[in-house]
Amino acid sequence: EHLFPSGFYFFSRHSFIYPDTFIQGIIHVYRKDNMTYITGREPISEMRRQALPIDKYAREFRGMVMAMDTGLGMLVSRRRFMTGIFNFIAPVPSFENTYWQGYAVRTSREFSTTSRATHMVYQYLGGFSNKVLEASRKSGLCSAQELPNYHKALLLLDRSFK
């Protein structure tokens, strides 16, 4: 709980599908039976863009969180879908210690037209609040200019993922 508190997080990363585009979203971290889990929903607009169902079950993604090295690993997927995402994040020393930086890897076959790995940022927002609602309204695809300034810095926009 002290390393990765329960509550809501705002995340950002490059889109795996659309070059020069980023995705922002909200996840909820919770604990059950001494395990840590995350859950969230894809924005309806992104599901429509990919011609996918928009019901709440199709949009929902879930995952489990594991302590790894100096950070956290997460395995996340949506119901009935063939791919998932592995995230690794580690805390960023900051004034309030509310940021985690790392990467996301898409678990799929190699395609020459899409990326499978990118930098990622998580920002802790706390419990349900107006701050969470405000961040959730920003969920979906965006340009680099629309990202929060500190997210831009932590995403290392001037460097490709290695």
Short mmCIF file of N, CA and C in Angstrom, two decimals:
data_model
loop_
_atom_site.label_atom_id
_atom_site.label_comp_id
_atom_site.label_asym_id
_atom_site.label_seq_id
_atom_site.Cartn_x
_atom_site.Cartn_y
_atom_site.Cartn_z
N GLU A 1 0.83 -1.20 0.00
CA GLU A 1 0.00 0.00 0.00
C GLU A 1 0.87 1.26 0.00
N HIS A 2 1.98 1.23 0.71
CA HIS A 2 2.83 2.44 0.76
C HIS A 2 3.58 2.67 -0.55
N LEU A 3 3.94 1.61 -1.27
CA LEU A 3 4.66 1.76 -2.53
C LEU A 3 3.73 2.17 -3.68
N PHE A 4 2.53 1.61 -3.70
CA PHE A 4 1.57 1.84 -4.79
C PHE A 4 0.18 1.88 -4.16
N PRO A 5 -0.24 3.05 -3.67
CA PRO A 5 -1.49 3.14 -2.91
C PRO A 5 -2.73 2.80 -3.74
N SER A 6 -3.75 2.30 -3.08
CA SER A 6 -5.06 2.09 -3.71
C SER A 6 -5.63 3.45 -4.08
N GLY A 7 -6.45 3.46 -5.11
CA GLY A 7 -7.07 4.71 -5.55
C GLY A 7 -7.02 4.82 -7.06
N PHE A 8 -7.15 6.05 -7.55
CA PHE A 8 -7.20 6.31 -8.98
C PHE A 8 -5.88 6.87 -9.50
N TYR A 9 -5.53 6.49 -10.72
CA TYR A 9 -4.31 6.94 -11.38
C TYR A 9 -4.66 7.42 -12.79
N PHE A 10 -3.99 8.47 -13.20
CA PHE A 10 -4.09 8.98 -14.57
C PHE A 10 -2.84 8.50 -15.28
N PHE A 11 -3.00 7.87 -16.46
CA PHE A 11 -1.82 7.38 -17.17
C PHE A 11 -1.75 7.98 -18.56
N SER A 12 -0.55 7.97 -19.12
CA SER A 12 -0.36 8.39 -20.51
C SER A 12 0.77 7.57 -21.12
N ARG A 13 0.64 7.35 -22.43
CA ARG A 13 1.66 6.63 -23.20
C ARG A 13 1.37 6.86 -24.67
N HIS A 14 2.34 6.49 -25.52
CA HIS A 14 2.12 6.50 -26.96
C HIS A 14 1.04 5.49 -27.32
N SER A 15 0.27 5.75 -28.34
CA SER A 15 -0.69 4.78 -28.86
C SER A 15 0.08 3.69 -29.60
N PHE A 16 -0.36 2.45 -29.44
CA PHE A 16 0.26 1.36 -30.18
C PHE A 16 -0.20 1.32 -31.63
N ILE A 17 -1.34 1.92 -31.91
CA ILE A 17 -1.95 1.81 -33.23
C ILE A 17 -1.72 3.05 -34.10
N TYR A 18 -1.81 4.24 -33.48
CA TYR A 18 -1.73 5.48 -34.25
C TYR A 18 -0.42 6.20 -33.97
N PRO A 19 0.49 6.28 -34.95
CA PRO A 19 1.77 6.96 -34.75
C PRO A 19 1.55 8.45 -34.44
N ASP A 20 2.45 9.02 -33.69
CA ASP A 20 2.40 10.43 -33.32
C ASP A 20 1.16 10.78 -32.51
N THR A 21 0.54 9.81 -31.88
CA THR A 21 -0.64 10.02 -31.05
C THR A 21 -0.40 9.36 -29.70
N PHE A 22 -1.01 9.93 -28.68
CA PHE A 22 -0.87 9.42 -27.32
C PHE A 22 -2.23 9.01 -26.80
N ILE A 23 -2.22 8.18 -25.78
CA ILE A 23 -3.46 7.80 -25.12
C ILE A 23 -3.36 8.15 -23.64
N GLN A 24 -4.44 8.69 -23.11
CA GLN A 24 -4.54 9.02 -21.69
C GLN A 24 -5.73 8.26 -21.13
N GLY A 25 -5.67 7.91 -19.86
CA GLY A 25 -6.80 7.21 -19.26
C GLY A 25 -6.69 7.16 -17.76
N ILE A 26 -7.71 6.54 -17.17
CA ILE A 26 -7.80 6.40 -15.71
C ILE A 26 -7.82 4.91 -15.38
N ILE A 27 -7.10 4.54 -14.34
CA ILE A 27 -7.22 3.19 -13.80
C ILE A 27 -7.55 3.30 -12.32
N HIS A 28 -8.12 2.24 -11.80
CA HIS A 28 -8.41 2.15 -10.37
C HIS A 28 -7.61 0.99 -9.81
N VAL A 29 -6.86 1.24 -8.75
CA VAL A 29 -6.07 0.22 -8.08
C VAL A 29 -6.79 -0.17 -6.80
N TYR A 30 -6.96 -1.48 -6.59
CA TYR A 30 -7.60 -1.95 -5.36
C TYR A 30 -6.95 -3.25 -4.90
N ARG A 31 -7.24 -3.61 -3.67
CA ARG A 31 -6.66 -4.82 -3.10
C ARG A 31 -7.77 -5.77 -2.65
N LYS A 32 -7.49 -7.07 -2.85
CA LYS A 32 -8.43 -8.11 -2.43
C LYS A 32 -7.63 -9.37 -2.11
N ASP A 33 -7.85 -9.95 -0.96
CA ASP A 33 -7.18 -11.19 -0.55
C ASP A 33 -5.66 -11.08 -0.69
N ASN A 34 -5.09 -10.00 -0.21
CA ASN A 34 -3.64 -9.75 -0.23
C ASN A 34 -3.04 -9.65 -1.63
N MET A 35 -3.86 -9.39 -2.62
CA MET A 35 -3.39 -9.18 -4.00
C MET A 35 -3.77 -7.77 -4.42
N THR A 36 -3.02 -7.21 -5.38
CA THR A 36 -3.29 -5.88 -5.90
C THR A 36 -3.75 -6.01 -7.35
N TYR A 37 -4.84 -5.32 -7.67
CA TYR A 37 -5.44 -5.39 -9.00
C TYR A 37 -5.67 -3.99 -9.55
N ILE A 38 -5.79 -3.92 -10.88
CA ILE A 38 -6.19 -2.66 -11.52
C ILE A 38 -7.37 -2.94 -12.44
N THR A 39 -8.17 -1.92 -12.64
CA THR A 39 -9.29 -2.00 -13.56
C THR A 39 -9.50 -0.63 -14.21
N GLY A 40 -10.08 -0.63 -15.36
CA GLY A 40 -10.37 0.62 -16.06
C GLY A 40 -11.26 0.34 -17.26
N ARG A 41 -11.59 1.39 -17.99
CA ARG A 41 -12.42 1.24 -19.19
C ARG A 41 -11.84 2.05 -20.32
N GLU A 42 -11.87 1.44 -21.50
CA GLU A 42 -11.47 2.15 -22.72
C GLU A 42 -12.55 3.19 -23.03
N PRO A 43 -12.17 4.37 -23.51
CA PRO A 43 -13.18 5.36 -23.89
C PRO A 43 -14.04 4.85 -25.05
N ILE A 44 -15.32 5.17 -25.02
CA ILE A 44 -16.25 4.75 -26.07
C ILE A 44 -15.76 5.20 -27.45
N SER A 45 -15.23 6.42 -27.54
CA SER A 45 -14.78 6.93 -28.83
C SER A 45 -13.68 6.06 -29.43
N GLU A 46 -12.80 5.52 -28.60
CA GLU A 46 -11.71 4.67 -29.11
C GLU A 46 -12.22 3.30 -29.53
N MET A 47 -13.21 2.80 -28.82
CA MET A 47 -13.79 1.51 -29.21
C MET A 47 -14.51 1.65 -30.55
N ARG A 48 -15.23 2.75 -30.73
CA ARG A 48 -15.92 2.98 -32.00
C ARG A 48 -14.93 3.13 -33.14
N ARG A 49 -13.84 3.83 -32.89
CA ARG A 49 -12.83 4.06 -33.91
C ARG A 49 -12.26 2.75 -34.44
N GLN A 50 -12.21 1.74 -33.57
CA GLN A 50 -11.68 0.44 -33.96
C GLN A 50 -12.78 -0.55 -34.32
N ALA A 51 -14.01 -0.06 -34.43
CA ALA A 51 -15.18 -0.89 -34.78
C ALA A 51 -15.37 -2.03 -33.78
N LEU A 52 -15.16 -1.74 -32.50
CA LEU A 52 -15.33 -2.74 -31.44
C LEU A 52 -16.62 -2.45 -30.67
N PRO A 53 -17.16 -3.45 -29.98
CA PRO A 53 -18.38 -3.22 -29.19
C PRO A 53 -18.13 -2.16 -28.11
N ILE A 54 -19.19 -1.42 -27.76
CA ILE A 54 -19.02 -0.33 -26.79
C ILE A 54 -19.69 -0.61 -25.45
N ASP A 55 -20.18 -1.84 -25.24
CA ASP A 55 -20.80 -2.12 -23.95
C ASP A 55 -19.73 -2.11 -22.85
N LYS A 56 -20.15 -1.95 -21.61
CA LYS A 56 -19.20 -1.79 -20.51
C LYS A 56 -18.30 -3.00 -20.32
N TYR A 57 -18.77 -4.19 -20.68
CA TYR A 57 -17.94 -5.38 -20.52
C TYR A 57 -16.83 -5.43 -21.57
N ALA A 58 -17.13 -5.03 -22.78
CA ALA A 58 -16.12 -5.02 -23.84
C ALA A 58 -15.08 -3.93 -23.58
N ARG A 59 -15.49 -2.82 -22.99
CA ARG A 59 -14.58 -1.70 -22.73
C ARG A 59 -13.70 -1.92 -21.51
N GLU A 60 -14.13 -2.78 -20.61
CA GLU A 60 -13.41 -2.97 -19.35
C GLU A 60 -12.09 -3.72 -19.55
N PHE A 61 -11.04 -3.25 -18.89
CA PHE A 61 -9.80 -4.00 -18.82
C PHE A 61 -9.45 -4.21 -17.35
N ARG A 62 -8.77 -5.31 -17.09
CA ARG A 62 -8.38 -5.66 -15.73
C ARG A 62 -6.97 -6.21 -15.73
N GLY A 63 -6.35 -6.16 -14.56
CA GLY A 63 -5.02 -6.71 -14.47
C GLY A 63 -4.60 -6.97 -13.04
N MET A 64 -3.49 -7.64 -12.93
CA MET A 64 -2.89 -7.89 -11.61
C MET A 64 -1.55 -7.19 -11.52
N VAL A 65 -1.17 -6.81 -10.30
CA VAL A 65 0.04 -6.05 -10.05
C VAL A 65 0.98 -6.92 -9.21
N MET A 66 2.27 -6.93 -9.59
CA MET A 66 3.27 -7.71 -8.87
C MET A 66 4.49 -6.84 -8.60
N ALA A 67 5.09 -7.00 -7.42
CA ALA A 67 6.34 -6.33 -7.11
C ALA A 67 7.44 -6.96 -7.94
N MET A 68 8.25 -6.13 -8.61
CA MET A 68 9.35 -6.63 -9.45
C MET A 68 10.52 -5.66 -9.35
N ASP A 69 11.70 -6.18 -9.13
CA ASP A 69 12.91 -5.36 -9.11
C ASP A 69 12.69 -4.15 -8.21
N THR A 70 12.80 -2.95 -8.74
CA THR A 70 12.61 -1.73 -7.95
C THR A 70 11.27 -1.07 -8.26
N GLY A 71 10.36 -1.82 -8.87
CA GLY A 71 9.08 -1.24 -9.24
C GLY A 71 7.97 -2.27 -9.23
N LEU A 72 7.06 -2.11 -10.18
CA LEU A 72 5.87 -2.96 -10.26
C LEU A 72 5.64 -3.44 -11.68
N GLY A 73 5.25 -4.69 -11.81
CA GLY A 73 4.84 -5.23 -13.10
C GLY A 73 3.34 -5.44 -13.09
N MET A 74 2.70 -5.22 -14.23
CA MET A 74 1.25 -5.39 -14.34
C MET A 74 0.94 -6.13 -15.63
N LEU A 75 0.07 -7.09 -15.55
CA LEU A 75 -0.40 -7.79 -16.73
C LEU A 75 -1.88 -7.44 -16.87
N VAL A 76 -2.24 -6.81 -18.01
CA VAL A 76 -3.57 -6.22 -18.19
C VAL A 76 -4.16 -6.69 -19.50
N SER A 77 -5.47 -6.98 -19.50
CA SER A 77 -6.15 -7.34 -20.75
C SER A 77 -7.65 -7.04 -20.63
N ARG A 78 -8.31 -7.04 -21.79
CA ARG A 78 -9.76 -6.91 -21.84
C ARG A 78 -10.35 -8.31 -22.00
N ARG A 79 -11.62 -8.44 -21.68
CA ARG A 79 -12.31 -9.73 -21.83
C ARG A 79 -12.34 -10.17 -23.29
N ARG A 80 -12.19 -11.44 -23.51
CA ARG A 80 -12.34 -12.06 -24.83
C ARG A 80 -11.47 -11.44 -25.92
N PHE A 81 -10.37 -10.83 -25.56
CA PHE A 81 -9.50 -10.26 -26.59
C PHE A 81 -8.20 -11.04 -26.64
N MET A 82 -7.56 -11.01 -27.79
CA MET A 82 -6.39 -11.84 -28.02
C MET A 82 -5.09 -11.24 -27.51
N THR A 83 -5.07 -9.95 -27.23
CA THR A 83 -3.83 -9.33 -26.79
C THR A 83 -3.98 -8.77 -25.38
N GLY A 84 -2.87 -8.45 -24.80
CA GLY A 84 -2.83 -7.81 -23.49
C GLY A 84 -1.67 -6.83 -23.48
N ILE A 85 -1.45 -6.24 -22.34
CA ILE A 85 -0.34 -5.30 -22.18
C ILE A 85 0.39 -5.63 -20.88
N PHE A 86 1.71 -5.63 -20.95
CA PHE A 86 2.53 -5.74 -19.74
C PHE A 86 3.08 -4.35 -19.46
N ASN A 87 2.89 -3.86 -18.25
CA ASN A 87 3.44 -2.57 -17.83
C ASN A 87 4.50 -2.81 -16.76
N PHE A 88 5.56 -2.04 -16.80
CA PHE A 88 6.52 -1.99 -15.70
C PHE A 88 6.69 -0.52 -15.35
N ILE A 89 6.48 -0.18 -14.08
CA ILE A 89 6.65 1.20 -13.62
C ILE A 89 7.45 1.20 -12.32
N ALA A 90 8.15 2.29 -12.08
CA ALA A 90 8.90 2.50 -10.85
C ALA A 90 8.65 3.92 -10.37
N PRO A 91 8.69 4.13 -9.05
CA PRO A 91 8.41 5.47 -8.53
C PRO A 91 9.45 6.48 -9.01
N VAL A 92 8.96 7.69 -9.27
CA VAL A 92 9.82 8.81 -9.66
C VAL A 92 10.00 9.68 -8.41
N PRO A 93 11.24 9.94 -8.00
CA PRO A 93 11.42 10.84 -6.86
C PRO A 93 10.88 12.23 -7.21
N SER A 94 9.85 12.65 -6.48
CA SER A 94 9.26 13.97 -6.73
C SER A 94 8.76 14.52 -5.40
N PHE A 95 8.33 15.76 -5.41
CA PHE A 95 7.92 16.43 -4.19
C PHE A 95 6.85 15.66 -3.43
N GLU A 96 5.84 15.18 -4.14
CA GLU A 96 4.75 14.47 -3.47
C GLU A 96 4.79 12.95 -3.70
N ASN A 97 5.77 12.47 -4.44
CA ASN A 97 5.90 11.04 -4.76
C ASN A 97 4.61 10.46 -5.32
N THR A 98 4.06 11.13 -6.34
CA THR A 98 2.80 10.69 -6.94
C THR A 98 2.97 10.24 -8.39
N TYR A 99 4.21 10.09 -8.84
CA TYR A 99 4.46 9.70 -10.24
C TYR A 99 5.24 8.40 -10.31
N TRP A 100 4.90 7.60 -11.33
CA TRP A 100 5.61 6.37 -11.65
C TRP A 100 5.92 6.42 -13.14
N GLN A 101 7.12 5.99 -13.49
CA GLN A 101 7.58 6.03 -14.88
C GLN A 101 8.02 4.64 -15.28
N GLY A 102 7.78 4.29 -16.53
CA GLY A 102 8.21 2.98 -17.00
C GLY A 102 7.85 2.76 -18.44
N TYR A 103 7.35 1.57 -18.74
CA TYR A 103 7.04 1.24 -20.12
C TYR A 103 5.85 0.28 -20.19
N ALA A 104 5.27 0.22 -21.38
CA ALA A 104 4.18 -0.71 -21.67
C ALA A 104 4.58 -1.50 -22.91
N VAL A 105 4.29 -2.80 -22.88
CA VAL A 105 4.59 -3.68 -24.01
C VAL A 105 3.31 -4.41 -24.40
N ARG A 106 2.97 -4.31 -25.66
CA ARG A 106 1.78 -4.99 -26.17
C ARG A 106 2.13 -6.44 -26.46
N THR A 107 1.33 -7.35 -25.95
CA THR A 107 1.61 -8.78 -26.13
C THR A 107 0.87 -9.28 -27.38
N SER A 108 1.51 -9.11 -28.51
CA SER A 108 0.92 -9.57 -29.77
C SER A 108 2.03 -9.96 -30.73
N ARG A 109 1.63 -10.59 -31.81
CA ARG A 109 2.60 -10.92 -32.85
C ARG A 109 3.19 -9.63 -33.42
N GLU A 110 4.36 -9.76 -33.98
CA GLU A 110 5.02 -8.58 -34.55
C GLU A 110 4.32 -8.15 -35.84
N PHE A 111 4.00 -6.87 -35.90
CA PHE A 111 3.44 -6.27 -37.10
C PHE A 111 4.37 -5.15 -37.52
N SER A 112 4.62 -5.03 -38.78
CA SER A 112 5.55 -4.00 -39.23
C SER A 112 4.96 -2.60 -39.17
N THR A 113 3.65 -2.50 -39.02
CA THR A 113 3.01 -1.19 -39.06
C THR A 113 2.72 -0.59 -37.69
N THR A 114 2.86 -1.36 -36.62
CA THR A 114 2.56 -0.83 -35.30
C THR A 114 3.70 -1.08 -34.33
N SER A 115 3.75 -0.25 -33.30
CA SER A 115 4.74 -0.38 -32.25
C SER A 115 4.23 -1.36 -31.19
N ARG A 116 5.14 -2.02 -30.51
CA ARG A 116 4.73 -2.93 -29.43
C ARG A 116 5.28 -2.51 -28.08
N ALA A 117 6.09 -1.46 -27.99
CA ALA A 117 6.66 -1.03 -26.71
C ALA A 117 6.77 0.49 -26.69
N THR A 118 6.51 1.08 -25.54
CA THR A 118 6.57 2.53 -25.41
C THR A 118 6.74 2.94 -23.96
N HIS A 119 7.21 4.17 -23.73
CA HIS A 119 7.30 4.72 -22.39
C HIS A 119 5.90 4.96 -21.83
N MET A 120 5.79 4.96 -20.50
CA MET A 120 4.50 5.13 -19.84
C MET A 120 4.66 5.90 -18.55
N VAL A 121 3.63 6.67 -18.17
CA VAL A 121 3.62 7.43 -16.91
C VAL A 121 2.30 7.16 -16.18
N TYR A 122 2.39 6.96 -14.88
CA TYR A 122 1.22 6.89 -14.00
C TYR A 122 1.31 8.06 -13.02
N GLN A 123 0.18 8.69 -12.75
CA GLN A 123 0.10 9.78 -11.78
C GLN A 123 -1.00 9.46 -10.78
N TYR A 124 -0.65 9.38 -9.50
CA TYR A 124 -1.62 9.05 -8.45
C TYR A 124 -2.54 10.24 -8.20
N LEU A 125 -3.86 9.99 -8.23
CA LEU A 125 -4.85 11.05 -8.00
C LEU A 125 -5.55 10.90 -6.66
N GLY A 126 -5.41 9.78 -5.99
CA GLY A 126 -6.06 9.56 -4.71
C GLY A 126 -7.41 8.88 -4.88
N GLY A 127 -8.28 9.08 -3.88
CA GLY A 127 -9.63 8.52 -3.92
C GLY A 127 -10.50 9.28 -4.91
N PHE A 128 -11.74 8.82 -5.05
CA PHE A 128 -12.66 9.46 -5.99
C PHE A 128 -12.86 10.92 -5.62
N SER A 129 -12.72 11.81 -6.63
CA SER A 129 -12.81 13.25 -6.39
C SER A 129 -13.07 13.97 -7.70
N ASN A 130 -13.22 15.29 -7.62
CA ASN A 130 -13.36 16.10 -8.83
C ASN A 130 -12.11 15.99 -9.70
N LYS A 131 -10.96 15.81 -9.07
CA LYS A 131 -9.70 15.64 -9.80
C LYS A 131 -9.76 14.40 -10.71
N VAL A 132 -10.35 13.33 -10.20
CA VAL A 132 -10.50 12.09 -10.97
C VAL A 132 -11.48 12.31 -12.12
N LEU A 133 -12.61 12.97 -11.84
CA LEU A 133 -13.59 13.25 -12.90
C LEU A 133 -12.99 14.11 -14.00
N GLU A 134 -12.23 15.12 -13.60
CA GLU A 134 -11.58 16.01 -14.57
C GLU A 134 -10.61 15.23 -15.46
N ALA A 135 -9.82 14.37 -14.84
CA ALA A 135 -8.85 13.56 -15.60
C ALA A 135 -9.57 12.56 -16.51
N SER A 136 -10.68 11.99 -16.05
CA SER A 136 -11.39 11.01 -16.87
C SER A 136 -11.98 11.65 -18.13
N ARG A 137 -12.31 12.93 -18.06
CA ARG A 137 -12.83 13.63 -19.25
C ARG A 137 -11.76 13.80 -20.32
N LYS A 138 -10.49 13.66 -19.94
CA LYS A 138 -9.38 13.77 -20.89
C LYS A 138 -9.01 12.41 -21.47
N SER A 139 -9.66 11.35 -21.04
CA SER A 139 -9.33 10.00 -21.50
C SER A 139 -9.52 9.87 -23.01
N GLY A 140 -8.62 9.15 -23.63
CA GLY A 140 -8.70 8.92 -25.06
C GLY A 140 -7.42 9.35 -25.75
N LEU A 141 -7.50 9.46 -27.06
CA LEU A 141 -6.32 9.86 -27.85
C LEU A 141 -6.10 11.36 -27.76
N CYS A 142 -4.84 11.75 -27.85
CA CYS A 142 -4.49 13.17 -27.80
C CYS A 142 -3.15 13.38 -28.50
N SER A 143 -2.81 14.63 -28.72
CA SER A 143 -1.50 14.98 -29.29
C SER A 143 -0.51 15.19 -28.15
N ALA A 144 0.75 15.28 -28.47
CA ALA A 144 1.77 15.53 -27.46
C ALA A 144 1.52 16.86 -26.74
N GLN A 145 1.03 17.85 -27.46
CA GLN A 145 0.76 19.17 -26.88
C GLN A 145 -0.34 19.11 -25.81
N GLU A 146 -1.23 18.13 -25.91
CA GLU A 146 -2.34 18.01 -24.95
C GLU A 146 -1.96 17.24 -23.68
N LEU A 147 -0.79 16.64 -23.66
CA LEU A 147 -0.35 15.90 -22.47
C LEU A 147 0.01 16.88 -21.35
N PRO A 148 -0.19 16.48 -20.08
CA PRO A 148 0.29 17.32 -18.97
C PRO A 148 1.80 17.50 -19.09
N ASN A 149 2.30 18.67 -18.71
CA ASN A 149 3.72 18.99 -18.89
C ASN A 149 4.66 17.97 -18.26
N TYR A 150 4.39 17.55 -17.03
CA TYR A 150 5.30 16.62 -16.38
C TYR A 150 5.23 15.25 -17.05
N HIS A 151 4.08 14.87 -17.57
CA HIS A 151 3.96 13.61 -18.32
C HIS A 151 4.86 13.68 -19.56
N LYS A 152 4.86 14.83 -20.24
CA LYS A 152 5.71 14.99 -21.44
C LYS A 152 7.16 14.72 -21.09
N ALA A 153 7.62 15.29 -19.98
CA ALA A 153 9.01 15.11 -19.57
C ALA A 153 9.31 13.64 -19.25
N LEU A 154 8.41 13.00 -18.50
CA LEU A 154 8.64 11.61 -18.10
C LEU A 154 8.48 10.62 -19.24
N LEU A 155 7.73 10.98 -20.27
CA LEU A 155 7.57 10.10 -21.44
C LEU A 155 8.78 10.12 -22.37
N LEU A 156 9.74 11.00 -22.08
CA LEU A 156 10.98 11.07 -22.86
C LEU A 156 10.68 11.19 -24.36
N LEU A 157 9.89 12.19 -24.70
CA LEU A 157 9.41 12.35 -26.07
C LEU A 157 10.53 12.52 -27.10
N ASP A 158 11.68 12.97 -26.66
CA ASP A 158 12.80 13.17 -27.59
C ASP A 158 13.61 11.91 -27.81
N ARG A 159 13.22 10.78 -27.16
CA ARG A 159 13.97 9.53 -27.29
C ARG A 159 13.03 8.40 -27.69
N SER A 160 13.50 7.54 -28.57
CA SER A 160 12.70 6.35 -28.91
C SER A 160 12.88 5.31 -27.81
N PHE A 161 11.92 4.42 -27.70
CA PHE A 161 11.98 3.37 -26.68
C PHE A 161 13.04 2.35 -27.05
N LYS A 162 13.85 1.96 -26.08
CA LYS A 162 14.90 0.95 -26.31
C LYS A 162 14.79 -0.15 -25.30
#
